[in-house]
Short mmCIF file of C-alpha atoms and ligand atoms in Angstrom, two decimals:
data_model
loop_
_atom_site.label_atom_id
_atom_site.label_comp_id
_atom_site.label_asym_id
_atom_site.label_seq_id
_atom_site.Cartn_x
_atom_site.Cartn_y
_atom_site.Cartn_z
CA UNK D 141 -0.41 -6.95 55.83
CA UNK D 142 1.24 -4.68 57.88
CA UNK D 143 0.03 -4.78 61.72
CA UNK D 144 0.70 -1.15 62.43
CA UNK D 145 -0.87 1.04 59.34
CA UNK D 146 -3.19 -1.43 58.24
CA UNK D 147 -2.42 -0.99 54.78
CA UNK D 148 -1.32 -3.51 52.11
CA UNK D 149 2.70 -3.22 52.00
CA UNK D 150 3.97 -2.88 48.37
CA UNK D 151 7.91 -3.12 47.76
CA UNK D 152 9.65 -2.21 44.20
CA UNK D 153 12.69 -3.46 43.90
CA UNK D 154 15.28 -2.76 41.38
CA UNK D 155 15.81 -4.91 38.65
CA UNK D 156 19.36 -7.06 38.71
CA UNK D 157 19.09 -8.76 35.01
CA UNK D 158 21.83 -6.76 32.78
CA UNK D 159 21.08 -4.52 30.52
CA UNK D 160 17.58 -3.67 32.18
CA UNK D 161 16.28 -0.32 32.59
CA UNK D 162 12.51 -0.56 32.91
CA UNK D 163 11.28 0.29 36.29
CA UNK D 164 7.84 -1.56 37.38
CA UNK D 165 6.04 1.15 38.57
CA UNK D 166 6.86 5.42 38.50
CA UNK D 167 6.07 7.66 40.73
CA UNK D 168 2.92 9.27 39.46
CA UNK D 169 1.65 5.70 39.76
CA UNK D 170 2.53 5.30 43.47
CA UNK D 171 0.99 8.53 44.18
CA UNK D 172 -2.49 7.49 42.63
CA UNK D 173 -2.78 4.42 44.81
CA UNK D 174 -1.27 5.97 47.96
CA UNK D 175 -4.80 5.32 49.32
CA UNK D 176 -4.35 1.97 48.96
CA UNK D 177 -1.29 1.00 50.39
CA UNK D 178 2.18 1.53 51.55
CA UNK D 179 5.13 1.76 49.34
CA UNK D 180 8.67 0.73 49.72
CA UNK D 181 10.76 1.84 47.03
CA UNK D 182 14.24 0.03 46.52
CA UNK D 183 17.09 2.94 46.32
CA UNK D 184 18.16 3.52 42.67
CA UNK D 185 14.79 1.28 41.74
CA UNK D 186 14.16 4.23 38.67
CA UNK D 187 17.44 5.93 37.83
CA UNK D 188 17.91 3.93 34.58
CA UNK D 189 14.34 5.04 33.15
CA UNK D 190 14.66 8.56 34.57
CA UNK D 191 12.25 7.95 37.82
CA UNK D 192 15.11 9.30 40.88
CA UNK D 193 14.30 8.26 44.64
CA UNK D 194 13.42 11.89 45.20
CA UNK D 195 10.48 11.75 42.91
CA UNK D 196 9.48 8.37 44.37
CA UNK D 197 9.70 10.27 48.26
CA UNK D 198 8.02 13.20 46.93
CA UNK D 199 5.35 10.12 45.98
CA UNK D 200 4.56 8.87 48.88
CA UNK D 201 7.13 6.48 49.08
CA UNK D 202 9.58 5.31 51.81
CA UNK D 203 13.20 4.31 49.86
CA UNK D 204 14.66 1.29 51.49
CA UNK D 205 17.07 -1.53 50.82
CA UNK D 206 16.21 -4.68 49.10
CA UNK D 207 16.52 -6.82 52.30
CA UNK D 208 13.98 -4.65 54.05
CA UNK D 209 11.39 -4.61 51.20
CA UNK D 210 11.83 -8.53 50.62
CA UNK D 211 10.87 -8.95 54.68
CA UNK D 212 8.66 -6.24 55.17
CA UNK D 213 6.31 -6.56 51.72
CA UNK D 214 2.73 -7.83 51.46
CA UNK D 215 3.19 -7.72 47.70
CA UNK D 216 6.59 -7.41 46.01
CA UNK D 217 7.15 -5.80 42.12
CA UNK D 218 9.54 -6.33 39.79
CA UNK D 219 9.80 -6.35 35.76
CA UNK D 220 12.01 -9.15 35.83
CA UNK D 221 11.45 -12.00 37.40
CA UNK D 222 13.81 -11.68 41.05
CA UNK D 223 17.99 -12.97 41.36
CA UNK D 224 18.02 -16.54 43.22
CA UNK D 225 19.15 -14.58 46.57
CA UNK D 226 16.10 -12.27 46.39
CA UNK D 227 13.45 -14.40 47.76
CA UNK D 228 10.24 -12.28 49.08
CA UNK D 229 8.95 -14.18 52.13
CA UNK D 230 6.56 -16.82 52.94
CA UNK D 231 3.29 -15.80 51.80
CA UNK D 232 4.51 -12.56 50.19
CA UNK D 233 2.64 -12.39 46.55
CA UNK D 234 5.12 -11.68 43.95
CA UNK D 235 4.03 -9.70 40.73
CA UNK D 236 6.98 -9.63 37.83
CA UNK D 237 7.18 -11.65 34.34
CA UNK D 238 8.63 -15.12 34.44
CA UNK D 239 5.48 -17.56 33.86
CA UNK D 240 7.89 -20.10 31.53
CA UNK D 241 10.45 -20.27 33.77
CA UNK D 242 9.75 -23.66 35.87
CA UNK D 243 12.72 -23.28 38.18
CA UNK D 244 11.72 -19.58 39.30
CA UNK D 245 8.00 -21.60 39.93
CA UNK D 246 10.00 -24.48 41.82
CA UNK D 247 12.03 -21.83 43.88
CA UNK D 248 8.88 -20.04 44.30
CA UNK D 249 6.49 -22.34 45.08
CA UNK D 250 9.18 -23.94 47.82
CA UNK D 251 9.01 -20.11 49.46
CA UNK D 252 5.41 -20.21 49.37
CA UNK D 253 5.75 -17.12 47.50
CA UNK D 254 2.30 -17.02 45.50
CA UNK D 255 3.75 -15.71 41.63
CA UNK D 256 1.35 -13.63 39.46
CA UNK D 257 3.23 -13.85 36.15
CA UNK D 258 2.28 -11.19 34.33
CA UNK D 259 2.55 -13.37 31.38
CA UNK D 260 -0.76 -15.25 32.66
CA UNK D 261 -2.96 -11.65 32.57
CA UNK D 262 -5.93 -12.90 30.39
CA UNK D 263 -6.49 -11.22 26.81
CA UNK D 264 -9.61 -9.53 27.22
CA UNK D 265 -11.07 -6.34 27.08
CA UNK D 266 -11.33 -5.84 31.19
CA UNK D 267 -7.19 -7.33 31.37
CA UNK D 268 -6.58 -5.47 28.46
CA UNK D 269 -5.42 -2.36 30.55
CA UNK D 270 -2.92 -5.15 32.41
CA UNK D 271 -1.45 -6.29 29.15
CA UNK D 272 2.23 -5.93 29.90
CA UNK D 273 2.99 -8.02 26.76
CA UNK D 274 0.93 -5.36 24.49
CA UNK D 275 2.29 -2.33 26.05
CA UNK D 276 5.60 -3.63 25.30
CA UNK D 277 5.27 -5.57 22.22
CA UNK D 278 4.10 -1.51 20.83
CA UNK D 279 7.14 -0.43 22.00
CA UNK D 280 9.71 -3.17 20.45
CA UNK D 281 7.59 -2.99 17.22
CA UNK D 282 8.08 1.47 17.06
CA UNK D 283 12.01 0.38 17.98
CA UNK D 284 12.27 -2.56 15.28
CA UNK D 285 11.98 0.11 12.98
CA UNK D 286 14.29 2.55 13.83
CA UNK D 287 17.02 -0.57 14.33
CA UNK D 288 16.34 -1.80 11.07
CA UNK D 289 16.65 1.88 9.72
CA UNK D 290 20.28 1.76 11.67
CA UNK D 291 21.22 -1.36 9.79
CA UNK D 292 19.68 -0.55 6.41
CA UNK D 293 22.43 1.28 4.10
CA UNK D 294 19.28 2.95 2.30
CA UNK D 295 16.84 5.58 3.47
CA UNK D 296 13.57 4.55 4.20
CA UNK D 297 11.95 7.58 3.02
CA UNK D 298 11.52 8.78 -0.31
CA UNK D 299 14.11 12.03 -0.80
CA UNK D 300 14.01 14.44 -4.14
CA UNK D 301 16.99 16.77 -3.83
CA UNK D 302 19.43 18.48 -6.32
CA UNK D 303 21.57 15.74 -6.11
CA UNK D 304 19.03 13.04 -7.38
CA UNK D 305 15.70 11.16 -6.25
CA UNK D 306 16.25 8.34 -3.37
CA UNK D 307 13.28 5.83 -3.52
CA UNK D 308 11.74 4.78 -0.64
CA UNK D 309 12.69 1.65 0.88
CA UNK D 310 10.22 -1.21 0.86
CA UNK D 311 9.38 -2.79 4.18
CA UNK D 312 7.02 -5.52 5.41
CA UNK D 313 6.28 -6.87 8.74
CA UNK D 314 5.48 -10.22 8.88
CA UNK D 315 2.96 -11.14 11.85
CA UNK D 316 0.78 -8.13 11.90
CA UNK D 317 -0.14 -7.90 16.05
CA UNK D 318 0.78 -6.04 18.52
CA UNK D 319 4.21 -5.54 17.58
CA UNK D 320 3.80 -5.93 13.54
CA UNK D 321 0.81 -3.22 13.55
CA UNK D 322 3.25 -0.52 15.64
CA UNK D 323 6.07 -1.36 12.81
CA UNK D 324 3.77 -1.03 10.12
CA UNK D 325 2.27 2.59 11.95
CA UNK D 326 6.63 3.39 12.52
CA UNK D 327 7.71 2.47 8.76
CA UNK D 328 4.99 4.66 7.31
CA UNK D 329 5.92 7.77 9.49
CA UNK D 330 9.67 7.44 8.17
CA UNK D 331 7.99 7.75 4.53
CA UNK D 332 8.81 3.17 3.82
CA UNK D 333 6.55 2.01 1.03
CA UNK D 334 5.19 -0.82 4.07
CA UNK D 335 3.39 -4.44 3.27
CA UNK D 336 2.18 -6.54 6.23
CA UNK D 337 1.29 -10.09 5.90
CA UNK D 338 -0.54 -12.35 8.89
CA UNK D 339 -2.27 -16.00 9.20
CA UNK D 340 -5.43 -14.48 10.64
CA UNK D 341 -7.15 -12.71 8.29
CA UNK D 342 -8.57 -10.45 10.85
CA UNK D 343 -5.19 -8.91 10.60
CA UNK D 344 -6.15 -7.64 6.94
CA UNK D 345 -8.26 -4.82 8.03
CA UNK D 346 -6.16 -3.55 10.22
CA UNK D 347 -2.99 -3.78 8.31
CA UNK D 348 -5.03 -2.04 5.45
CA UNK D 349 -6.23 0.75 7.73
CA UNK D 350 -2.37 1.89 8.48
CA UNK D 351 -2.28 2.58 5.22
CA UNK D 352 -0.08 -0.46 4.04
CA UNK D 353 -0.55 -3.02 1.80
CA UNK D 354 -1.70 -6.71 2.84
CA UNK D 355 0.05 -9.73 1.40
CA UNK D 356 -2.34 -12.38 -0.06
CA UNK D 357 -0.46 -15.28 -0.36
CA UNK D 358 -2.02 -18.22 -2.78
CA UNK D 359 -1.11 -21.71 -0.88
CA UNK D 360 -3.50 -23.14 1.46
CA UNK D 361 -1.43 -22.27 4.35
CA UNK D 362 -3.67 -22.96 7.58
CA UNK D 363 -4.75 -19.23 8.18
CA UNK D 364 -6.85 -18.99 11.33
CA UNK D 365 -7.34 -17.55 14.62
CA UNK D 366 -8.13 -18.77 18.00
CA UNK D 367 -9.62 -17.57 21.52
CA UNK D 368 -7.54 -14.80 22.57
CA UNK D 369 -6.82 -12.92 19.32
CA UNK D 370 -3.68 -15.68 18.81
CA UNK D 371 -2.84 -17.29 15.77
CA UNK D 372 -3.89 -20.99 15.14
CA UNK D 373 -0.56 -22.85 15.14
CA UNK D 374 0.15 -24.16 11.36
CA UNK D 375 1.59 -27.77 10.14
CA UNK D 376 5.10 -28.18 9.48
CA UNK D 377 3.69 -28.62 6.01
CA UNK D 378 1.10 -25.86 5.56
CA UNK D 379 5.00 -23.63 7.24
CA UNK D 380 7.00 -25.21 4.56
CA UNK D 381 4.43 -23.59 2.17
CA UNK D 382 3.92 -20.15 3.78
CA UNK D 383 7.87 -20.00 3.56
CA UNK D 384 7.96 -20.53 -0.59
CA UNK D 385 4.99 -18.34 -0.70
CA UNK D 386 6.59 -15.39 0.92
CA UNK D 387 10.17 -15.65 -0.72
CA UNK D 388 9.43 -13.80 -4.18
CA UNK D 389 7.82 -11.27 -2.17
CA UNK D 390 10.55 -10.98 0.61
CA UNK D 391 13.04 -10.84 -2.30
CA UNK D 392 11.41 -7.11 -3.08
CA UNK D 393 11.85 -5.74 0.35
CA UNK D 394 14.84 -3.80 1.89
CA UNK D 395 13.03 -4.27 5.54
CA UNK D 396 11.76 -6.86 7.17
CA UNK D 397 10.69 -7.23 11.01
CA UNK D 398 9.33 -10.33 12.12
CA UNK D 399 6.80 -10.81 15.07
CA UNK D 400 5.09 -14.54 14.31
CA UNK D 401 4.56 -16.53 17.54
CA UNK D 402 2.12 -19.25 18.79
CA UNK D 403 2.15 -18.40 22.44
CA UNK D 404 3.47 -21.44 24.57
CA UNK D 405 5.62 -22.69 21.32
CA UNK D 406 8.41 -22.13 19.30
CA UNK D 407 7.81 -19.54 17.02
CA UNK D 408 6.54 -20.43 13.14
CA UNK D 409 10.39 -20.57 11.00
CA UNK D 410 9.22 -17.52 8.04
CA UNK D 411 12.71 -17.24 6.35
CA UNK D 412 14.95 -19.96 5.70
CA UNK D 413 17.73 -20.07 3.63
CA UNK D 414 16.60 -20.55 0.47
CA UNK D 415 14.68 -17.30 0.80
CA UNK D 416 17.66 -15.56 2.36
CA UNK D 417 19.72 -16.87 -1.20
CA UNK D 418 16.78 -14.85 -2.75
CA UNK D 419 16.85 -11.62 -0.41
CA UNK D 420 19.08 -8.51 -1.89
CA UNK D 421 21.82 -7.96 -0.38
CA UNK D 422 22.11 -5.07 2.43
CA UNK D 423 18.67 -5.99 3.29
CA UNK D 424 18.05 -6.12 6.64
CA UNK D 425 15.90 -8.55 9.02
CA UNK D 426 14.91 -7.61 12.53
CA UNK D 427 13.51 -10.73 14.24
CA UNK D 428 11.02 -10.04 17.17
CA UNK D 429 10.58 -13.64 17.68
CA UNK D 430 14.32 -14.20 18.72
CA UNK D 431 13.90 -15.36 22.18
CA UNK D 432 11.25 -17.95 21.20
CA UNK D 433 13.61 -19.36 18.44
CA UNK D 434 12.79 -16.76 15.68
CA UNK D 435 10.75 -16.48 12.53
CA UNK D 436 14.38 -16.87 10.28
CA UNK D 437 16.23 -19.64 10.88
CA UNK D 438 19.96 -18.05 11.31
CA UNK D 439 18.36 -15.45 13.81
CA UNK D 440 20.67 -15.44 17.26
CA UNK D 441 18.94 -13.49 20.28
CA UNK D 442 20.68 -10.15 20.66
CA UNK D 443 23.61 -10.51 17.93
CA UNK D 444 23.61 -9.50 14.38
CA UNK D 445 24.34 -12.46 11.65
CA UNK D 446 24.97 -11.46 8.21
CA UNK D 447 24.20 -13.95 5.46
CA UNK D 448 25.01 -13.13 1.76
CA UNK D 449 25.18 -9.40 2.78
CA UNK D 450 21.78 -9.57 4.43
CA UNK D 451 21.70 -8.45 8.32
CA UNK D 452 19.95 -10.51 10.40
CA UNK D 453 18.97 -8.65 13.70
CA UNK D 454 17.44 -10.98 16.91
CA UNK D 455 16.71 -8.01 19.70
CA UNK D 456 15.47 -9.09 22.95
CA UNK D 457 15.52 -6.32 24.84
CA UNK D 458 13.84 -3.27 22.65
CA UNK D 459 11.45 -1.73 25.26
CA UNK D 460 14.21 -1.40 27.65
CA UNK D 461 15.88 0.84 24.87
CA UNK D 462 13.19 3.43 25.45
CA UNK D 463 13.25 2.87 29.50
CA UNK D 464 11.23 5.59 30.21
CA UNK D 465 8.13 5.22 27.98
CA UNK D 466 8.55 1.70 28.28
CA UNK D 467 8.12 2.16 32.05
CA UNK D 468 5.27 4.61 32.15
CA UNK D 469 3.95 2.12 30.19
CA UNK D 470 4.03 -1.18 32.06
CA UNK D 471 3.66 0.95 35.34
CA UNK D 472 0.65 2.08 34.24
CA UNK D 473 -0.63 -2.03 33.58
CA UNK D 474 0.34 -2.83 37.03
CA UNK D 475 -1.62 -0.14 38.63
CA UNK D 476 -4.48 -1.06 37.05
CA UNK D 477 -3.78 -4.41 37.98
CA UNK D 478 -3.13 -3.55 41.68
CA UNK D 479 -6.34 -1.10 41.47
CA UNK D 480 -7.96 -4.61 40.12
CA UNK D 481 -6.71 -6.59 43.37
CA UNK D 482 -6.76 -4.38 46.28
CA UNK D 483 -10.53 -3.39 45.40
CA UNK D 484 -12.06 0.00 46.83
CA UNK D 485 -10.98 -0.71 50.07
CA UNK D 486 -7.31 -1.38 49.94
CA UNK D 487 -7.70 -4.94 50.95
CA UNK D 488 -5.69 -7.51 49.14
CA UNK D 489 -8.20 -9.79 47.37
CA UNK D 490 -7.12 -12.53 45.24
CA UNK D 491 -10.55 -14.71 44.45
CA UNK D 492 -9.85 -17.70 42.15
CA UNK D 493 -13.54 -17.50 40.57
CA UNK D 494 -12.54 -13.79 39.18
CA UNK D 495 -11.43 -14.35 35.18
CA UNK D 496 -8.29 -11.75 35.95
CA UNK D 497 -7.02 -13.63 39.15
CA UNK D 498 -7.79 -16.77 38.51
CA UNK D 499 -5.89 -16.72 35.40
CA UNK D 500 -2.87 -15.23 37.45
CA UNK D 501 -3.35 -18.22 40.11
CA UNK D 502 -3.58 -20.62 37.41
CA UNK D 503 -1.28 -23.68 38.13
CA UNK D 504 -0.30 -22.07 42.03
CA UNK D 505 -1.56 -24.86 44.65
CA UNK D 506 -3.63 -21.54 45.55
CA UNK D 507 -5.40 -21.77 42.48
CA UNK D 508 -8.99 -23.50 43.92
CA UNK D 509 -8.97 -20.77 47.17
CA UNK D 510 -9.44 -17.33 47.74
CA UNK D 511 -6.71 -15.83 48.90
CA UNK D 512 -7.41 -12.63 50.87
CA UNK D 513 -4.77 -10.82 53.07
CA UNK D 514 -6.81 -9.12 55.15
P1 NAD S 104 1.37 -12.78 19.17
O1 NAD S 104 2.50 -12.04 19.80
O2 NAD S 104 0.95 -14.08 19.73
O3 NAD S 104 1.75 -13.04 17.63
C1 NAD S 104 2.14 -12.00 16.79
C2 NAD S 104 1.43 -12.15 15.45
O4 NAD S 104 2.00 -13.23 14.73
C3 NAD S 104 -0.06 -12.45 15.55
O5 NAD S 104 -0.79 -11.44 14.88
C4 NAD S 104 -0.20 -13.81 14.89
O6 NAD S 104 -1.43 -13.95 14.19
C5 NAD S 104 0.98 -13.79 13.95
N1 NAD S 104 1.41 -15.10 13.43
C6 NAD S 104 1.47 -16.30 14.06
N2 NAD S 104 1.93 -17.25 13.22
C7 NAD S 104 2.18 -16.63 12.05
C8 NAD S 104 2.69 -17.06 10.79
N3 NAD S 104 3.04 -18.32 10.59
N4 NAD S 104 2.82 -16.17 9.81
C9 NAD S 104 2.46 -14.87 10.00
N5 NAD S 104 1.99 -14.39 11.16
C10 NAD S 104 1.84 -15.26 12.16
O7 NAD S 104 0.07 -11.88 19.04
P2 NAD S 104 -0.26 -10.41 19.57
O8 NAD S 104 0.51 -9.42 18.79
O9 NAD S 104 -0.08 -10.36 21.05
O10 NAD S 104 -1.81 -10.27 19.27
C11 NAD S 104 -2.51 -10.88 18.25
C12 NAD S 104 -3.97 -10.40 18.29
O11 NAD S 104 -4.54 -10.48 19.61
C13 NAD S 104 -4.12 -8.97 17.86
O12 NAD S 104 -5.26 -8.88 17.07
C14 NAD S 104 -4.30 -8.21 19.13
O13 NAD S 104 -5.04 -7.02 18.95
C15 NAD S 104 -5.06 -9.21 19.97
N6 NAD S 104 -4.77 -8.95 21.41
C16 NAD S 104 -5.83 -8.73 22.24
C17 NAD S 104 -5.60 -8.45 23.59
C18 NAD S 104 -6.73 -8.18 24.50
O14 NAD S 104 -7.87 -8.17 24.07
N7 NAD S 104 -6.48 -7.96 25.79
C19 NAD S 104 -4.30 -8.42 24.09
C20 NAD S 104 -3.25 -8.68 23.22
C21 NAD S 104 -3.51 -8.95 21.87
#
């Protein structure tokens, strides 16, 4: 806490990791919790999603180098989680992703830098606002689409002109969350004939109520859902069925995105080769699941594999594509966040028996204390 103004310090710094655009918070967002607290803004923190230093001054906010916001900051924001050489100080309370990385904990924890990983926000209805991995997940499933259109050597919609009639391209997104239901919404604007498929049958309704079609697959194949909305994980067995189940069907379809995971574990293996033998050729794959290992099992995070003329695409970085909605987006989750933890009276509040903070201090030696800044 800052001795002089009283007022929770908040630095955003820029992020370092290549080929990042997104920006943690915008200026709009500064300006709404100006009450609140203090903002140091890192210079150049917003160019790449089209949020300039001036807009951040015009804010509210004070534009200052990374050393001074990594001394100076009560609370320090990032999308990424921060460079080994950008260590906030002891006590400082670090909001960025990075939960699965145990060295950035060790480092961390070492610091006595408390992490909230915003991969730790619970999935409820109050955290839902929070959700960085929604608000993003909606944004890589829209741009799965139009990257599979890219690749795809057909038109997705259906065209009648003088010079003939182009059918529509059949597309299905396997894994029908977040990510899978925003495809599904995306195919159907650019006029695909769209399928979805998902293990909880939940997802049925609201595959069916985008207009698409649902997969029923036959096999006993361990369909289920657990606390949280997440799917229960199957049996290599009850995957090895799944995976003959959906071959005759993935062997209709010009378009497939991918989106299975089972959080904390590597993510369910959908295509294999045998289907891929099956799959036309100039079909195209995009694999959402790439960084966890990937639904198809020649997927290689951010490269393009082609297999018997089929493309395989593994994209890991799809919201930064579209920096600036991207940003809006996740600024907007950690505002409401911050508006969560700085209560009505600006002070920094972090109470272990609260459902959103605890789950953020879960694991932190802080986790059994309050820990108020004050
Ligand atoms: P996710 O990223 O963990 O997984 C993506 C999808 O893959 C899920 O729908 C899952 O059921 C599916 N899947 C897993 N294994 C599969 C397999 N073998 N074959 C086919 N599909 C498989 O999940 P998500 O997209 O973050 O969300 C899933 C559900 O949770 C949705 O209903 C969503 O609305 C809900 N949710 C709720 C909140 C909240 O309440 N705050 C936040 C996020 C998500």
């Amino acid at each position: 806490m800052n001795s002089h103004t009283q007022q929770v310090v908040i630095g955003l710094l820029a992020e370092r990791t290549t080929g990042e655009r997104r920006v943690a918070l915008i200026p709009s967002d500064i300006k709404r919790l100006l009450s609140k607290a203090k903002f140091l803004v890192e210079s150049g923190a917003g160019h790449e999603a089209g949020f300039e230093d001036n807009a951040y001054v015009d804010a509210g906010a004070r534009i200052a180098d990374s050393q001074d916001i990594l001394e100076k900051s009560d609370v320090v924001l990032k999308v990424r989680p921060p460079a080994v050489d950008e260590v906030p100080r002891a006590g400082c309370i670090l909001v960025s992703l990075g939960g699965h990385d145990s060295d950035l904990g060790d480092r961390l924890r070492k610091r006595s830098v408390i992490h909230l990983a915003l991969e730790r926000i619970p999935r409820t209805t109050r955290a839902q606002a929070m959700d960085v991995l929604s608000s993003q997940a909606s944004i890589a499933g829209y741009a799965s689409v139009l990257e599979g259109a890219r690749a795809l050597r057909v038109l997705l919609p259906m065209l009648t002109t003088a010079a003939g009639t182009i059918r529509p391209a059949r597309m299905i997104a396997l894994g029908a969350g977040v990510a899978g239901l925003q495809a599904i919404a995306s195919a159907r604007r650019l006029g695909a004939v769209v399928h979805g498929f998902d293990v909880r049958e939940a997802a049925r309704e609201q595959v069916e109520s985008l207009g698409a079609k649902f997969l029923s697959v036959a096999a006993d194949v361990g369909s289920g859902e657990i606390a949280g909305g997440y799917a229960r994980e199957q049996s290599s067995d009850q995957q090895a069925l799944l995976r003959r189940a959906l071959s005759t069907h993935l062997a209709t379809m010009q378009l497939v995105i991918t989106t299975a995971q089972i959080p904390g574990r590597p993510a369910p293996l959908l295509i294999d080769h045998e289907t891929l033998r099956m799959m036309q050729p100039g079909s195209v794959i995009v694999d959402l699941a790439a960084e966890t290992g990937g639904n198809c099992e020649v997927t290689r995070p951010d490269q393009m594999v082609t297999v018997n003329g089929i493309r395989i695409l593994g994209p890991t970085d799809l919201p930064s594509l579209m920096a600036t909605d991207a940003s809006r987006m996740f600024s907007g989750n950690i505002r409401t966040l911050l508006t969560h933890l700085l209560g009505e009276s600006g002070r920094l509040n972090l109470d272990a028996s609260d459902p959103i903070s605890g789950a953020l201090l879960a694991g932190q030696n802080v986790a059994r204390e309050s820990v108020a800044a004050a």
